[in-house]
Amino acid sequence: MNYPVWEPPMLGGGLIIGIIAILHVFVSHFAVGGGLFLPLTERKAYRENDAALLDYVKSHSKFFVLVVLVFGAVSGVGIWWTIGLVNPEATATLIHVFVWGWAIEWVFFFVEIAAAFIYYYGWNRLDPQTHLIVGWIYFAGAWLSLLVINGILAFMLTPGHWIESPSFWTAFFNPSMLPSCIVRTAVSVALAGVYGLVTASTLRDIALRTEVVRYAAKWVLVGTLIIPLAGLWYISTLPPLAREISMGAAPAVTIFAALSIFFSVLVVTFTYFGPYQHPRYFNLTFAFLIAVLALSTTGVTEWVREAVRKPYIVYGYMYANTLRVEDMSRVRQEGILKSAKFVHDHEVNPDERLVSGEDVFRVECASCHTVDGYNSMRFAVKGWSQPMIEYQLLHLNELKGFMPPFVGTEAERQALRDWLASLNPQPATREPADSGVQAVAPAASSGASKP
């Protein structure tokens, strides 16, 4: 309530975060898995005295540095920029809870960046043993960075005992931290294979291409074998409502959860029967197909992970609209407008009820909804009467368990009701047109009938 509301038109802040985050996750996990792929493949080339394979590792390291250090770094900054604008209160909470975690993660990130540059520019400058050590230093920094970030992200869904006894350690070692770390590490291994398939498919030497394609396919299959096993453990640690949302309570989320499994099966099937069984005939088009399927899997899985956290942004502590659970009683009594700094009036203005209603919407709803566009409110309330809107607001969290309850005074609720109703104004009732013809009464008889 202490920050202004950023309202990007049409897309909404939540969707912008989602787009940037999905692309970043697809690259950042490659930064970890690829950091393991490089030294292991380099060691394989030295052990087998395979100069052609070593040349491939050199070319792959250039691709790795460009993708990870350019797009990965820029998209990481993009995430900080968007979450700071869309949900500054939640971002501030994560910074305060994990201040030392962020500090050590930045150290790991610095080590990661420095080692990646030294590794790439160290070809033909460092002796093989030293060069391999630099590669292992990079992987250590990358995986430790994943470990810290994973603990923070897991905390948002399963804060565990932190709510009762807040400390860094209870927040970090939360119920889903370890299983989600294993899942993310396995995803990193699989994505290292996916990116390896892309670069291997461009090799002109048929024998080398066949060898590397099959080798990269093994990375995909090993990673995807671990994911469902650790995933079941991860699901068992989730709050009951979060599991229910993904298993039928919210149909859209259930569909996306099913798509996650479907795309994963396609990745495994195409990889096994394509590059693993027939590496000689593998090409760049097939590699891009697998990469698109892997990106699709990443996208729907991340969307589900975010969706099952609703109605919270930090489960059991802060709702998606940044209202803290502990403040609900006070805000319900005092009013949401009085608690917000960036509104036109701090109580409902009888002369500007619609303006006050829009302010209530911006404070309580705009973190997830837009007026027109993604998750549009105009579309959501289309055809609803004012009594229907009123009923929905009164029982919001009961009718839709993934939404926060409405919090505010009766006047604020009615102002929001009126503003929502105004989004789809009813057509004015038309009076029948005056035709200009006046009804004429039957003429009276001029007299009694004569016998």
PDB file of C-alpha atoms in Angstrom, residues 153-299:
ATOM      1  CA  LEU A 153      11.435 -19.034  -4.813  1.00  0.00           C
ATOM      2  CA  ALA A 154      10.449 -22.135  -2.838  1.00  0.00           C
ATOM      3  CA  PHE A 155       9.902 -19.959   0.238  1.00  0.00           C
ATOM      4  CA  MET A 156       7.226 -17.968  -1.590  1.00  0.00           C
ATOM      5  CA  LEU A 157       5.073 -21.101  -1.943  1.00  0.00           C
ATOM      6  CA  THR A 158       6.055 -23.012   1.191  1.00  0.00           C
ATOM      7  CA  PRO A 159       7.316 -20.608   3.890  1.00  0.00           C
ATOM      8  CA  GLY A 160       6.903 -23.366   6.478  1.00  0.00           C
ATOM      9  CA  HIS A 161       7.713 -22.392  10.067  1.00  0.00           C
ATOM     10  CA  TRP A 162       8.989 -18.944   9.041  1.00  0.00           C
ATOM     11  CA  ILE A 163       5.574 -17.368   9.706  1.00  0.00           C
ATOM     12  CA  GLU A 164       5.686 -18.515  13.362  1.00  0.00           C
ATOM     13  CA  SER A 165       9.439 -18.103  13.894  1.00  0.00           C
ATOM     14  CA  PRO A 166      10.862 -15.781  11.247  1.00  0.00           C
ATOM     15  CA  SER A 167      14.570 -16.112  10.511  1.00  0.00           C
ATOM     16  CA  PHE A 168      16.755 -16.498   7.461  1.00  0.00           C
ATOM     17  CA  TRP A 169      17.317 -20.200   8.090  1.00  0.00           C
ATOM     18  CA  THR A 170      13.665 -21.147   8.625  1.00  0.00           C
ATOM     19  CA  ALA A 171      12.810 -19.207   5.462  1.00  0.00           C
ATOM     20  CA  PHE A 172      15.559 -20.757   3.336  1.00  0.00           C
ATOM     21  CA  PHE A 173      15.265 -24.360   4.516  1.00  0.00           C
ATOM     22  CA  ASN A 174      11.541 -24.493   3.813  1.00  0.00           C
ATOM     23  CA  PRO A 175       9.611 -27.711   3.041  1.00  0.00           C
ATOM     24  CA  SER A 176       9.938 -27.591  -0.769  1.00  0.00           C
ATOM     25  CA  MET A 177      13.508 -26.238  -0.971  1.00  0.00           C
ATOM     26  CA  LEU A 178      15.330 -29.568  -1.391  1.00  0.00           C
ATOM     27  CA  PRO A 179      12.955 -31.335  -3.809  1.00  0.00           C
ATOM     28  CA  SER A 180      12.610 -28.227  -5.982  1.00  0.00           C
ATOM     29  CA  CYS A 181      16.412 -27.877  -6.033  1.00  0.00           C
ATOM     30  CA  ILE A 182      16.711 -31.437  -7.335  1.00  0.00           C
ATOM     31  CA  VAL A 183      14.022 -30.748  -9.952  1.00  0.00           C
ATOM     32  CA  ARG A 184      15.780 -27.576 -11.117  1.00  0.00           C
ATOM     33  CA  THR A 185      19.153 -29.319 -11.260  1.00  0.00           C
ATOM     34  CA  ALA A 186      17.632 -32.108 -13.373  1.00  0.00           C
ATOM     35  CA  VAL A 187      15.995 -29.517 -15.629  1.00  0.00           C
ATOM     36  CA  SER A 188      19.409 -27.872 -16.026  1.00  0.00           C
ATOM     37  CA  VAL A 189      20.953 -31.175 -17.123  1.00  0.00           C
ATOM     38  CA  ALA A 190      18.150 -31.774 -19.634  1.00  0.00           C
ATOM     39  CA  LEU A 191      18.408 -28.257 -21.061  1.00  0.00           C
ATOM     40  CA  ALA A 192      22.173 -28.645 -21.413  1.00  0.00           C
ATOM     41  CA  GLY A 193      21.373 -31.560 -23.703  1.00  0.00           C
ATOM     42  CA  VAL A 194      18.724 -29.561 -25.609  1.00  0.00           C
ATOM     43  CA  TYR A 195      21.119 -26.699 -26.307  1.00  0.00           C
ATOM     44  CA  GLY A 196      23.829 -29.255 -27.108  1.00  0.00           C
ATOM     45  CA  LEU A 197      21.547 -30.766 -29.756  1.00  0.00           C
ATOM     46  CA  VAL A 198      21.158 -27.338 -31.359  1.00  0.00           C
ATOM     47  CA  THR A 199      24.896 -26.730 -31.740  1.00  0.00           C
ATOM     48  CA  ALA A 200      25.694 -30.370 -32.595  1.00  0.00           C
ATOM     49  CA  SER A 201      23.169 -30.361 -35.434  1.00  0.00           C
ATOM     50  CA  THR A 202      25.221 -27.693 -37.246  1.00  0.00           C
ATOM     51  CA  LEU A 203      28.411 -29.786 -37.389  1.00  0.00           C
ATOM     52  CA  ARG A 204      29.486 -30.721 -40.919  1.00  0.00           C
ATOM     53  CA  ASP A 205      31.580 -33.734 -39.973  1.00  0.00           C
ATOM     54  CA  ILE A 206      29.013 -36.549 -40.123  1.00  0.00           C
ATOM     55  CA  ALA A 207      30.915 -38.844 -37.764  1.00  0.00           C
ATOM     56  CA  LEU A 208      31.421 -36.069 -35.190  1.00  0.00           C
ATOM     57  CA  ARG A 209      27.823 -34.887 -35.530  1.00  0.00           C
ATOM     58  CA  THR A 210      26.541 -38.425 -34.981  1.00  0.00           C
ATOM     59  CA  GLU A 211      28.694 -38.809 -31.871  1.00  0.00           C
ATOM     60  CA  VAL A 212      27.817 -35.461 -30.280  1.00  0.00           C
ATOM     61  CA  VAL A 213      24.101 -35.631 -31.133  1.00  0.00           C
ATOM     62  CA  ARG A 214      23.755 -38.995 -29.410  1.00  0.00           C
ATOM     63  CA  TYR A 215      25.851 -37.750 -26.481  1.00  0.00           C
ATOM     64  CA  ALA A 216      23.669 -34.632 -26.043  1.00  0.00           C
ATOM     65  CA  ALA A 217      20.498 -36.727 -26.317  1.00  0.00           C
ATOM     66  CA  LYS A 218      21.680 -38.774 -23.324  1.00  0.00           C
ATOM     67  CA  TRP A 219      21.797 -35.583 -21.252  1.00  0.00           C
ATOM     68  CA  VAL A 220      18.179 -34.837 -22.151  1.00  0.00           C
ATOM     69  CA  LEU A 221      17.039 -38.358 -21.251  1.00  0.00           C
ATOM     70  CA  VAL A 222      18.944 -38.502 -17.951  1.00  0.00           C
ATOM     71  CA  GLY A 223      17.586 -35.132 -16.835  1.00  0.00           C
ATOM     72  CA  THR A 224      13.999 -35.963 -17.775  1.00  0.00           C
ATOM     73  CA  LEU A 225      14.254 -39.299 -15.951  1.00  0.00           C
ATOM     74  CA  ILE A 226      14.993 -37.537 -12.644  1.00  0.00           C
ATOM     75  CA  ILE A 227      12.410 -34.757 -12.989  1.00  0.00           C
ATOM     76  CA  PRO A 228       9.203 -36.798 -12.387  1.00  0.00           C
ATOM     77  CA  LEU A 229      10.699 -38.648  -9.404  1.00  0.00           C
ATOM     78  CA  ALA A 230      11.772 -35.452  -7.647  1.00  0.00           C
ATOM     79  CA  GLY A 231       8.579 -33.755  -8.895  1.00  0.00           C
ATOM     80  CA  LEU A 232       6.370 -36.155  -6.950  1.00  0.00           C
ATOM     81  CA  TRP A 233       8.350 -35.350  -3.805  1.00  0.00           C
ATOM     82  CA  TYR A 234       7.978 -31.639  -4.537  1.00  0.00           C
ATOM     83  CA  ILE A 235       4.197 -31.917  -5.014  1.00  0.00           C
ATOM     84  CA  SER A 236       3.869 -33.741  -1.683  1.00  0.00           C
ATOM     85  CA  THR A 237       5.312 -30.694   0.125  1.00  0.00           C
ATOM     86  CA  LEU A 238       2.786 -28.202  -1.305  1.00  0.00           C
ATOM     87  CA  PRO A 239      -0.098 -26.747   0.727  1.00  0.00           C
ATOM     88  CA  PRO A 240      -3.377 -28.667   0.190  1.00  0.00           C
ATOM     89  CA  LEU A 241      -5.085 -25.797  -1.661  1.00  0.00           C
ATOM     90  CA  ALA A 242      -2.126 -25.471  -4.036  1.00  0.00           C
ATOM     91  CA  ARG A 243      -2.403 -29.155  -4.957  1.00  0.00           C
ATOM     92  CA  GLU A 244      -6.177 -28.880  -5.368  1.00  0.00           C
ATOM     93  CA  ILE A 245      -5.853 -25.885  -7.703  1.00  0.00           C
ATOM     94  CA  SER A 246      -3.654 -27.903 -10.078  1.00  0.00           C
ATOM     95  CA  MET A 247      -5.832 -31.011  -9.859  1.00  0.00           C
ATOM     96  CA  GLY A 248      -9.242 -29.660 -10.795  1.00  0.00           C
ATOM     97  CA  ALA A 249     -10.152 -26.766  -8.488  1.00  0.00           C
ATOM     98  CA  ALA A 250      -9.112 -24.276 -11.190  1.00  0.00           C
ATOM     99  CA  PRO A 251      -9.731 -25.777 -14.668  1.00  0.00           C
ATOM    100  CA  ALA A 252      -7.294 -23.468 -16.476  1.00  0.00           C
ATOM    101  CA  VAL A 253      -4.466 -24.397 -14.103  1.00  0.00           C
ATOM    102  CA  THR A 254      -5.330 -28.087 -14.424  1.00  0.00           C
ATOM    103  CA  ILE A 255      -5.155 -27.824 -18.220  1.00  0.00           C
ATOM    104  CA  PHE A 256      -1.732 -26.183 -18.028  1.00  0.00           C
ATOM    105  CA  ALA A 257      -0.530 -28.851 -15.584  1.00  0.00           C
ATOM    106  CA  ALA A 258      -1.650 -31.505 -18.073  1.00  0.00           C
ATOM    107  CA  LEU A 259       0.130 -29.620 -20.870  1.00  0.00           C
ATOM    108  CA  SER A 260       3.315 -29.647 -18.798  1.00  0.00           C
ATOM    109  CA  ILE A 261       3.191 -33.443 -18.678  1.00  0.00           C
ATOM    110  CA  PHE A 262       2.193 -33.668 -22.349  1.00  0.00           C
ATOM    111  CA  PHE A 263       5.048 -31.458 -23.586  1.00  0.00           C
ATOM    112  CA  SER A 264       7.514 -33.314 -21.354  1.00  0.00           C
ATOM    113  CA  VAL A 265       6.447 -36.645 -22.856  1.00  0.00           C
ATOM    114  CA  LEU A 266       6.880 -35.186 -26.341  1.00  0.00           C
ATOM    115  CA  VAL A 267      10.403 -33.995 -25.502  1.00  0.00           C
ATOM    116  CA  VAL A 268      11.377 -37.453 -24.221  1.00  0.00           C
ATOM    117  CA  THR A 269       9.699 -39.295 -27.110  1.00  0.00           C
ATOM    118  CA  PHE A 270      11.169 -37.105 -29.846  1.00  0.00           C
ATOM    119  CA  THR A 271      14.624 -37.190 -28.236  1.00  0.00           C
ATOM    120  CA  TYR A 272      14.657 -40.964 -27.797  1.00  0.00           C
ATOM    121  CA  PHE A 273      13.374 -41.878 -31.261  1.00  0.00           C
ATOM    122  CA  GLY A 274      15.182 -39.022 -32.969  1.00  0.00           C
ATOM    123  CA  PRO A 275      18.719 -38.019 -31.937  1.00  0.00           C
ATOM    124  CA  TYR A 276      19.280 -40.953 -29.568  1.00  0.00           C
ATOM    125  CA  GLN A 277      18.159 -43.763 -31.882  1.00  0.00           C
ATOM    126  CA  HIS A 278      18.991 -42.113 -35.221  1.00  0.00           C
ATOM    127  CA  PRO A 279      21.672 -39.465 -34.593  1.00  0.00           C
ATOM    128  CA  ARG A 280      23.006 -39.658 -38.152  1.00  0.00           C
ATOM    129  CA  TYR A 281      19.820 -38.174 -39.608  1.00  0.00           C
ATOM    130  CA  PHE A 282      19.345 -35.476 -37.012  1.00  0.00           C
ATOM    131  CA  ASN A 283      19.256 -31.882 -38.302  1.00  0.00           C
ATOM    132  CA  LEU A 284      18.839 -28.300 -37.121  1.00  0.00           C
ATOM    133  CA  THR A 285      15.084 -28.234 -37.803  1.00  0.00           C
ATOM    134  CA  PHE A 286      14.554 -31.247 -35.546  1.00  0.00           C
ATOM    135  CA  ALA A 287      16.780 -29.615 -32.906  1.00  0.00           C
ATOM    136  CA  PHE A 288      14.659 -26.459 -32.944  1.00  0.00           C
ATOM    137  CA  LEU A 289      11.499 -28.556 -32.647  1.00  0.00           C
ATOM    138  CA  ILE A 290      12.819 -30.173 -29.462  1.00  0.00           C
ATOM    139  CA  ALA A 291      13.973 -26.770 -28.177  1.00  0.00           C
ATOM    140  CA  VAL A 292      10.497 -25.261 -28.768  1.00  0.00           C
ATOM    141  CA  LEU A 293       8.882 -28.196 -26.953  1.00  0.00           C
ATOM    142  CA  ALA A 294      11.327 -27.750 -24.074  1.00  0.00           C
ATOM    143  CA  LEU A 295      10.545 -24.010 -23.934  1.00  0.00           C
ATOM    144  CA  SER A 296       6.820 -24.817 -23.979  1.00  0.00           C
ATOM    145  CA  THR A 297       7.315 -27.237 -21.090  1.00  0.00           C
ATOM    146  CA  THR A 298       9.206 -24.574 -19.173  1.00  0.00           C
ATOM    147  CA  GLY A 299       6.524 -21.976 -19.861  1.00  0.00           C
TER     148      GLY A 299
END
